[in-house]
Structures are given as structure tokens and as C-alpha cells.
Amino acid sequence: MRTPSTPGRPGRPIRIKVVNPNTTASMTTLVEQCARAVAGPGVTVDAVNPVTGPESIESHYDEALATPGLLAEIAAGEVEGYDGYVIACFGDPGLLAARELARGPVVGIAEAAMRSAGYLGRSFSVVTTLARTIGHAQDIAHAYGVASLCAGIHACEIPVVELERDPAARATILAACHSALVDDGSDVLVLGCAGMADLCSWLADELGVPVVDGVAAAVTVVEGLVRAGLRTSKRGELAPPPVKRRSTAYA
Ligand code: 5HY
């Protein structure tokens, strides 16, 4: 139900917290710029990264180590009064645990990008960083029920932290996107890493197809859900975690 205090009403800005679950601050800055570029009127966006965890997430081990820091940022966001959250990592690590902790909507960039791509064409191709992450991306496409729309998942074999350092990265990613579209016969391209967010409009111009950056897609989805007065259901599976002793740094 929408009331004068509903976020998005005049004088009550919508506050979105974007969490980059790796510890690379320069990537968090890039993600924040791309997130703020699509945020609507009356929406504030803050991007953060944990101080603990891996500098990049390119394996199941990285995801496991990044998740406690991510969840600590979500828990802090509840105290700080944020209305919604974006998990800015293409594996959507800790998504359901974060939804248990947060009252407002929590959206992962992979889910947002894949579902948004479904609105824009017959099928989409994903271009991510390392080939070893393709299996996980396939698993979450199945989990989200969009595997039938996903024509293929490809890797440009550029490590996450090299995306902003490697002068050849743009050309390599463009070539990988082009061959993905040709090989898959798809008509939409999904960027498989938050660190590629700033390449979105340039790639779309070069490729002539819609290119979906999950950071922008997720911010748009969170903003829309909050503006509509919608929050995570607390009836059942995503209710707050049971109260108990948890000997971890953040519980
Ligand atoms: C990401 N890793 O978006 C993922 C990309 C990947 O640190 N940020 C990361 O390779 O899965």
C-alpha cells in the first residue's frame, strides 16, 4: 500500500544500496557511476564493497568467501534505512540469504539482466569473463527459469581485475560478443560481469543489438518495485533467519 511516506513520494527519496561483493574499490566506483546513470528522479544510489573477501569472484570458492562480507553490507543497510539492494556480481552470490535479511527487494545483476533480455528479443547470449564461470551461469539461468531463452554463454577469458587494466579488453570483448551472436543466432547480448557495465552503450552501437548490463537492469527493477510499494515477502522461506547463536564476524 502506498502512503505519503512510501519511498518515491515527494520528499521521500528511494534509497538503493548496490553491493559489489568483491573488494576492488575501483570496480565499485565504476558500478556506482553506471547505477546512478539510470536511477530515476528522487532515487539515491550508494555503492559499497566489503573489506573482507576476494579482489574478484571467478570461482565457487571466491563466491563462498565473498558472501559473508556481502551479507554484512545488507545487514548494515537495514540499519542505515535503505529501501532496496542490488548484488553487483554476475553469479548473484548470497541472493536468497540477502532476501532473508532485507525488508526491501534484493535483485542480483544476473537475474535482472537475463529477465530483461527476455523482454527485448527471441533469445540472448551471455559473454562473461572466465570459462570456468559458465557452468554456474547456466545453473542460475535454469534456476530463474530463463534457460530456454539463453542461446549460449561464452567467455572472453579476461580476468575480472584485468577488465579495466588491459588496453585490449574492449576489442577482445567486442569480438567475443560478435561471435556469440553469430554462433548462437541470438538477438540480444547480456554482459556477464559488473566490470563490463561501462561498455554497454558502446557495444550496443557496435553490435546493433540490445546489450543488457545487469547493474543498470537491476537498479531499474529495484526502483520499480520500491516505487510500487513492493517488498520481499516475509511469509515462509524468506522470513528473517531464525534467532540463534552464530559465531561469525557479522551476526
Ligand atoms: C562479477 N565476478 O560480476 C563476476 C563476474 C564473473 O568479481 N564480479 C566479479 O566472472 O563471474
mmCIF file of C-alpha atoms and ligand atoms in Angstrom:
data_model
loop_
_atom_site.group_PDB
_atom_site.id
_atom_site.type_symbol
_atom_site.label_atom_id
_atom_site.label_comp_id
_atom_site.label_asym_id
_atom_site.label_seq_id
_atom_site.Cartn_x
_atom_site.Cartn_y
_atom_site.Cartn_z
ATOM 1 C CA MET A 1 0.000 0.000 0.000
ATOM 2 C CA ARG A 2 1.371 3.415 -0.951
ATOM 3 C CA THR A 3 1.225 6.194 1.676
ATOM 4 C CA PRO A 4 2.818 9.670 1.818
ATOM 5 C CA SER A 5 5.848 8.015 3.469
ATOM 6 C CA THR A 6 6.127 5.423 0.713
ATOM 7 C CA PRO A 7 9.616 5.709 -0.786
ATOM 8 C CA GLY A 8 9.494 7.649 -4.048
ATOM 9 C CA ARG A 9 6.782 10.012 -2.819
ATOM 10 C CA PRO A 10 7.736 13.714 -2.853
ATOM 11 C CA GLY A 11 10.224 14.367 -0.050
ATOM 12 C CA ARG A 12 10.859 10.664 0.493
ATOM 13 C CA PRO A 13 13.653 9.607 -1.869
ATOM 14 C CA ILE A 14 14.157 5.963 -2.747
ATOM 15 C CA ARG A 15 17.496 4.809 -1.351
ATOM 16 C CA ILE A 16 19.217 1.924 -3.156
ATOM 17 C CA LYS A 17 22.375 0.216 -1.858
ATOM 18 C CA VAL A 18 24.477 -1.513 -4.508
ATOM 19 C CA VAL A 19 26.894 -4.075 -3.115
ATOM 20 C CA ASN A 20 29.918 -5.120 -5.183
ATOM 21 C CA PRO A 21 30.774 -8.342 -3.297
ATOM 22 C CA ASN A 22 34.487 -8.287 -4.277
ATOM 23 C CA THR A 23 36.970 -5.944 -2.584
ATOM 24 C CA THR A 24 38.110 -3.978 -5.670
ATOM 25 C CA ALA A 25 37.172 -0.382 -4.897
ATOM 26 C CA SER A 26 37.804 0.877 -8.444
ATOM 27 C CA MET A 27 35.198 -1.584 -9.695
ATOM 28 C CA THR A 28 32.753 -0.361 -7.048
ATOM 29 C CA THR A 29 33.249 3.207 -8.330
ATOM 30 C CA LEU A 30 32.570 2.078 -11.925
ATOM 31 C CA VAL A 31 29.445 0.219 -10.812
ATOM 32 C CA GLU A 32 28.213 3.242 -8.835
ATOM 33 C CA GLN A 33 28.596 5.541 -11.846
ATOM 34 C CA CYS A 34 26.637 3.148 -14.084
ATOM 35 C CA ALA A 35 23.957 2.634 -11.431
ATOM 36 C CA ARG A 36 23.490 6.360 -10.829
ATOM 37 C CA ALA A 37 23.286 6.969 -14.591
ATOM 38 C CA VAL A 38 19.983 5.030 -14.812
ATOM 39 C CA ALA A 39 18.459 5.882 -11.425
ATOM 40 C CA GLY A 40 15.236 7.900 -11.779
ATOM 41 C CA PRO A 41 14.234 11.193 -10.169
ATOM 42 C CA GLY A 42 14.120 11.028 -6.386
ATOM 43 C CA VAL A 43 16.380 7.963 -6.262
ATOM 44 C CA THR A 44 19.750 7.916 -4.483
ATOM 45 C CA VAL A 45 22.267 5.131 -5.117
ATOM 46 C CA ASP A 46 25.277 4.253 -2.963
ATOM 47 C CA ALA A 47 27.704 1.514 -3.994
ATOM 48 C CA VAL A 48 29.908 -0.258 -1.473
ATOM 49 C CA ASN A 49 32.212 -3.275 -1.264
ATOM 50 C CA PRO A 50 33.178 -5.347 1.759
ATOM 51 C CA VAL A 51 36.682 -5.010 3.215
ATOM 52 C CA THR A 52 36.923 -8.771 3.591
ATOM 53 C CA GLY A 53 36.912 -11.309 0.765
ATOM 54 C CA PRO A 54 38.457 -11.818 -2.702
ATOM 55 C CA GLU A 55 39.502 -8.989 -5.056
ATOM 56 C CA SER A 56 37.366 -10.670 -7.740
ATOM 57 C CA ILE A 57 34.827 -13.518 -7.911
ATOM 58 C CA GLU A 58 35.702 -16.125 -10.540
ATOM 59 C CA SER A 59 35.065 -19.416 -8.729
ATOM 60 C CA HIS A 60 32.737 -21.129 -6.238
ATOM 61 C CA TYR A 61 35.424 -20.640 -3.581
ATOM 62 C CA ASP A 62 35.513 -16.880 -4.303
ATOM 63 C CA GLU A 63 31.716 -16.755 -4.044
ATOM 64 C CA ALA A 64 31.777 -18.536 -0.692
ATOM 65 C CA LEU A 65 34.437 -16.184 0.696
ATOM 66 C CA ALA A 66 32.680 -13.069 -0.655
ATOM 67 C CA THR A 67 29.251 -13.899 0.722
ATOM 68 C CA PRO A 68 29.772 -13.082 4.454
ATOM 69 C CA GLY A 69 31.038 -9.586 3.588
ATOM 70 C CA LEU A 70 28.136 -9.088 1.185
ATOM 71 C CA LEU A 71 25.609 -10.122 3.842
ATOM 72 C CA ALA A 72 27.255 -7.807 6.379
ATOM 73 C CA GLU A 73 26.626 -4.903 3.949
ATOM 74 C CA ILE A 74 22.980 -5.932 3.538
ATOM 75 C CA ALA A 75 22.535 -6.190 7.324
ATOM 76 C CA ALA A 76 24.151 -2.757 7.743
ATOM 77 C CA GLY A 77 21.846 -1.400 5.036
ATOM 78 C CA GLU A 78 18.827 -2.423 7.088
ATOM 79 C CA VAL A 79 20.131 -0.276 9.958
ATOM 80 C CA GLU A 80 21.039 2.540 7.535
ATOM 81 C CA GLY A 81 17.468 2.544 6.181
ATOM 82 C CA TYR A 82 17.914 1.511 2.541
ATOM 83 C CA ASP A 83 14.765 0.643 0.567
ATOM 84 C CA GLY A 84 16.332 -1.898 -1.783
ATOM 85 C CA TYR A 85 19.549 -3.626 -2.804
ATOM 86 C CA VAL A 86 21.487 -4.724 -5.863
ATOM 87 C CA ILE A 87 24.035 -7.563 -5.730
ATOM 88 C CA ALA A 88 26.545 -6.394 -8.351
ATOM 89 C CA CYS A 89 28.198 -9.691 -9.265
ATOM 90 C CA PHE A 90 27.077 -11.904 -12.167
ATOM 91 C CA GLY A 91 26.824 -15.049 -10.053
ATOM 92 C CA ASP A 92 24.210 -13.375 -7.788
ATOM 93 C CA PRO A 93 26.087 -14.699 -4.718
ATOM 94 C CA GLY A 94 24.142 -14.854 -1.435
ATOM 95 C CA LEU A 95 20.921 -13.697 -3.140
ATOM 96 C CA LEU A 96 18.401 -15.699 -1.112
ATOM 97 C CA ALA A 97 20.258 -15.156 2.179
ATOM 98 C CA ALA A 98 20.248 -11.428 1.450
ATOM 99 C CA ARG A 99 16.499 -11.573 0.785
ATOM 100 C CA GLU A 100 16.020 -13.184 4.197
ATOM 101 C CA LEU A 101 17.886 -10.285 5.841
ATOM 102 C CA ALA A 102 16.330 -7.396 3.890
ATOM 103 C CA ARG A 103 12.806 -5.991 4.090
ATOM 104 C CA GLY A 104 13.109 -4.287 0.712
ATOM 105 C CA PRO A 105 13.715 -6.016 -2.640
ATOM 106 C CA VAL A 106 17.140 -7.548 -3.354
ATOM 107 C CA VAL A 107 17.987 -8.091 -7.033
ATOM 108 C CA GLY A 108 21.055 -9.792 -8.494
ATOM 109 C CA ILE A 109 22.516 -8.434 -11.744
ATOM 110 C CA ALA A 110 22.443 -11.840 -13.471
ATOM 111 C CA GLU A 111 18.738 -12.388 -12.791
ATOM 112 C CA ALA A 112 17.863 -8.810 -13.737
ATOM 113 C CA ALA A 113 19.895 -8.954 -16.959
ATOM 114 C CA MET A 114 18.574 -12.345 -18.054
ATOM 115 C CA ARG A 115 14.923 -11.485 -17.348
ATOM 116 C CA SER A 116 15.286 -8.051 -19.003
ATOM 117 C CA ALA A 117 16.850 -9.652 -22.087
ATOM 118 C CA GLY A 118 13.720 -11.797 -22.321
ATOM 119 C CA TYR A 119 11.657 -8.644 -22.940
ATOM 120 C CA LEU A 120 13.915 -7.492 -25.786
ATOM 121 C CA GLY A 121 14.294 -10.389 -28.204
ATOM 122 C CA ARG A 122 13.831 -14.052 -29.063
ATOM 123 C CA SER A 123 16.981 -15.257 -27.298
ATOM 124 C CA PHE A 124 20.091 -13.906 -25.638
ATOM 125 C CA SER A 125 23.776 -14.733 -25.456
ATOM 126 C CA VAL A 126 25.895 -14.061 -22.390
ATOM 127 C CA VAL A 127 29.558 -13.007 -22.568
ATOM 128 C CA THR A 128 31.331 -13.404 -19.249
ATOM 129 C CA THR A 129 34.953 -13.349 -18.074
ATOM 130 C CA LEU A 130 36.447 -16.819 -17.446
ATOM 131 C CA ALA A 131 35.128 -20.070 -18.983
ATOM 132 C CA ARG A 132 35.151 -21.702 -15.565
ATOM 133 C CA THR A 133 32.192 -19.498 -14.547
ATOM 134 C CA ILE A 134 29.991 -20.647 -17.471
ATOM 135 C CA GLY A 135 28.587 -23.671 -15.598
ATOM 136 C CA HIS A 136 27.398 -21.530 -12.707
ATOM 137 C CA ALA A 137 25.773 -19.050 -15.112
ATOM 138 C CA GLN A 138 23.954 -21.973 -16.780
ATOM 139 C CA ASP A 139 22.785 -23.212 -13.364
ATOM 140 C CA ILE A 140 21.304 -19.858 -12.382
ATOM 141 C CA ALA A 141 19.643 -19.434 -15.800
ATOM 142 C CA HIS A 142 17.906 -22.745 -15.093
ATOM 143 C CA ALA A 143 17.088 -21.703 -11.518
ATOM 144 C CA TYR A 144 15.494 -18.480 -12.799
ATOM 145 C CA GLY A 145 13.505 -20.381 -15.422
ATOM 146 C CA VAL A 146 15.073 -18.498 -18.357
ATOM 147 C CA ALA A 147 17.329 -21.254 -19.744
ATOM 148 C CA SER A 148 15.058 -21.632 -22.784
ATOM 149 C CA LEU A 149 15.783 -18.004 -23.693
ATOM 150 C CA CYS A 150 19.551 -18.358 -23.203
ATOM 151 C CA ALA A 151 21.063 -19.410 -26.527
ATOM 152 C CA GLY A 152 24.623 -19.594 -25.206
ATOM 153 C CA ILE A 153 27.140 -18.482 -22.567
ATOM 154 C CA HIS A 154 30.643 -17.546 -23.698
ATOM 155 C CA ALA A 155 33.895 -16.362 -22.067
ATOM 156 C CA CYS A 156 36.280 -13.615 -23.233
ATOM 157 C CA GLU A 157 38.959 -15.116 -20.913
ATOM 158 C CA ILE A 158 39.864 -11.738 -19.379
ATOM 159 C CA PRO A 159 40.193 -11.940 -15.564
ATOM 160 C CA VAL A 160 37.798 -9.567 -13.760
ATOM 161 C CA VAL A 161 40.520 -7.273 -12.378
ATOM 162 C CA GLU A 162 42.126 -7.038 -15.844
ATOM 163 C CA LEU A 163 38.940 -5.660 -17.429
ATOM 164 C CA GLU A 164 39.873 -2.094 -16.509
ATOM 165 C CA ARG A 165 43.669 -2.593 -16.830
ATOM 166 C CA ASP A 166 44.021 -4.474 -20.151
ATOM 167 C CA PRO A 167 44.110 -1.993 -23.070
ATOM 168 C CA ALA A 168 42.966 -4.782 -25.413
ATOM 169 C CA ALA A 169 39.963 -5.712 -23.250
ATOM 170 C CA ARG A 170 37.380 -3.661 -25.213
ATOM 171 C CA ALA A 171 38.362 -5.159 -28.578
ATOM 172 C CA THR A 172 38.505 -8.680 -27.110
ATOM 173 C CA ILE A 173 35.049 -8.325 -25.535
ATOM 174 C CA LEU A 174 33.570 -6.848 -28.736
ATOM 175 C CA ALA A 175 34.935 -9.798 -30.743
ATOM 176 C CA ALA A 176 33.559 -12.285 -28.182
ATOM 177 C CA CYS A 177 30.125 -10.619 -28.286
ATOM 178 C CA HIS A 178 30.057 -10.611 -32.071
ATOM 179 C CA SER A 179 30.927 -14.294 -32.415
ATOM 180 C CA ALA A 180 28.464 -15.196 -29.650
ATOM 181 C CA LEU A 181 25.595 -13.576 -31.570
ATOM 182 C CA VAL A 182 26.659 -15.276 -34.810
ATOM 183 C CA ASP A 183 27.282 -18.725 -33.261
ATOM 184 C CA ASP A 184 24.064 -18.671 -31.203
ATOM 185 C CA GLY A 185 21.844 -16.911 -33.715
ATOM 186 C CA SER A 186 20.630 -14.774 -30.821
ATOM 187 C CA ASP A 187 19.363 -11.180 -30.975
ATOM 188 C CA VAL A 188 20.208 -9.806 -27.507
ATOM 189 C CA LEU A 189 23.540 -9.671 -25.678
ATOM 190 C CA VAL A 190 23.906 -9.921 -21.874
ATOM 191 C CA LEU A 191 27.117 -8.695 -20.207
ATOM 192 C CA GLY A 192 28.309 -11.365 -17.787
ATOM 193 C CA CYS A 193 30.262 -9.173 -15.362
ATOM 194 C CA ALA A 194 29.602 -5.974 -13.398
ATOM 195 C CA GLY A 195 33.040 -4.811 -14.527
ATOM 196 C CA MET A 196 31.758 -4.573 -18.124
ATOM 197 C CA ALA A 197 28.905 -2.188 -17.218
ATOM 198 C CA ASP A 198 30.627 0.879 -18.691
ATOM 199 C CA LEU A 199 30.990 -0.809 -22.103
ATOM 200 C CA CYS A 200 27.227 -1.306 -22.561
ATOM 201 C CA SER A 201 26.211 1.565 -24.860
ATOM 202 C CA TRP A 202 29.422 1.397 -26.924
ATOM 203 C CA LEU A 203 28.894 -2.343 -27.516
ATOM 204 C CA ALA A 204 25.245 -1.773 -28.444
ATOM 205 C CA ASP A 205 26.307 0.782 -31.062
ATOM 206 C CA GLU A 206 28.994 -1.545 -32.428
ATOM 207 C CA LEU A 207 26.823 -4.699 -32.456
ATOM 208 C CA GLY A 208 23.478 -3.179 -33.479
ATOM 209 C CA VAL A 209 21.551 -5.279 -30.933
ATOM 210 C CA PRO A 210 20.279 -4.561 -27.405
ATOM 211 C CA VAL A 211 23.107 -5.060 -24.901
ATOM 212 C CA VAL A 212 21.937 -5.602 -21.309
ATOM 213 C CA ASP A 213 24.117 -4.543 -18.396
ATOM 214 C CA GLY A 214 22.880 -6.190 -15.209
ATOM 215 C CA VAL A 215 23.819 -3.254 -12.970
ATOM 216 C CA ALA A 216 21.514 -0.895 -14.874
ATOM 217 C CA ALA A 217 18.821 -3.566 -15.226
ATOM 218 C CA ALA A 218 18.888 -4.389 -11.501
ATOM 219 C CA VAL A 219 18.736 -0.744 -10.368
ATOM 220 C CA THR A 220 15.749 -0.208 -12.663
ATOM 221 C CA VAL A 221 13.966 -3.275 -11.281
ATOM 222 C CA VAL A 222 14.605 -2.364 -7.629
ATOM 223 C CA GLU A 223 13.462 1.209 -8.222
ATOM 224 C CA GLY A 224 10.270 -0.011 -9.901
ATOM 225 C CA LEU A 225 9.440 -2.488 -7.136
ATOM 226 C CA VAL A 226 10.036 0.077 -4.375
ATOM 227 C CA ARG A 227 8.043 2.759 -6.227
ATOM 228 C CA ALA A 228 5.153 0.276 -6.450
ATOM 229 C CA GLY A 229 5.389 -0.279 -2.689
ATOM 230 C CA LEU A 230 6.555 -3.907 -3.138
ATOM 231 C CA ARG A 231 8.921 -5.641 -0.704
ATOM 232 C CA THR A 232 10.309 -9.142 -0.127
ATOM 233 C CA SER A 233 7.673 -11.481 1.323
ATOM 234 C CA LYS A 234 8.329 -12.404 4.925
ATOM 235 C CA ARG A 235 5.818 -15.273 4.876
ATOM 236 C CA GLY A 236 7.813 -18.518 4.848
ATOM 237 C CA GLU A 237 11.157 -19.145 3.150
ATOM 238 C CA LEU A 238 12.421 -15.526 3.077
ATOM 239 C CA ALA A 239 11.316 -14.615 6.603
ATOM 240 C CA PRO A 240 14.153 -13.279 8.800
ATOM 241 C CA PRO A 241 16.630 -16.072 9.721
ATOM 242 C CA PRO A 242 15.793 -17.846 12.993
ATOM 243 C CA VAL A 243 17.380 -16.182 16.009
ATOM 244 C CA LYS A 244 20.314 -18.300 17.276
ATOM 245 C CA ARG A 245 23.989 -18.050 18.268
ATOM 246 C CA ARG A 246 26.095 -17.611 15.142
ATOM 247 C CA SER A 247 29.791 -17.298 15.842
ATOM 248 C CA THR A 248 30.656 -15.208 12.810
ATOM 249 C CA ALA A 249 32.069 -11.716 12.487
ATOM 250 C CA TYR A 250 28.738 -10.153 11.348
ATOM 251 C CA ALA A 251 25.806 -11.970 13.060
HETATM 252 C C1 5HY B 1 31.322 -10.086 -11.381
HETATM 253 N N1 5HY B 1 32.904 -11.587 -10.725
HETATM 254 O O1 5HY B 1 30.368 -9.558 -11.916
HETATM 255 C C2 5HY B 1 31.678 -11.524 -11.537
HETATM 256 C C3 5HY B 1 31.932 -11.845 -12.979
HETATM 257 C C4 5HY B 1 32.310 -13.280 -13.168
HETATM 258 O O2 5HY B 1 34.006 -10.184 -9.301
HETATM 259 N N2 5HY B 1 32.160 -9.508 -10.492
HETATM 260 C C5 5HY B 1 33.107 -10.417 -10.113
HETATM 261 O O3 5HY B 1 33.342 -13.522 -13.731
HETATM 262 O O4 5HY B 1 31.543 -14.155 -12.725
#
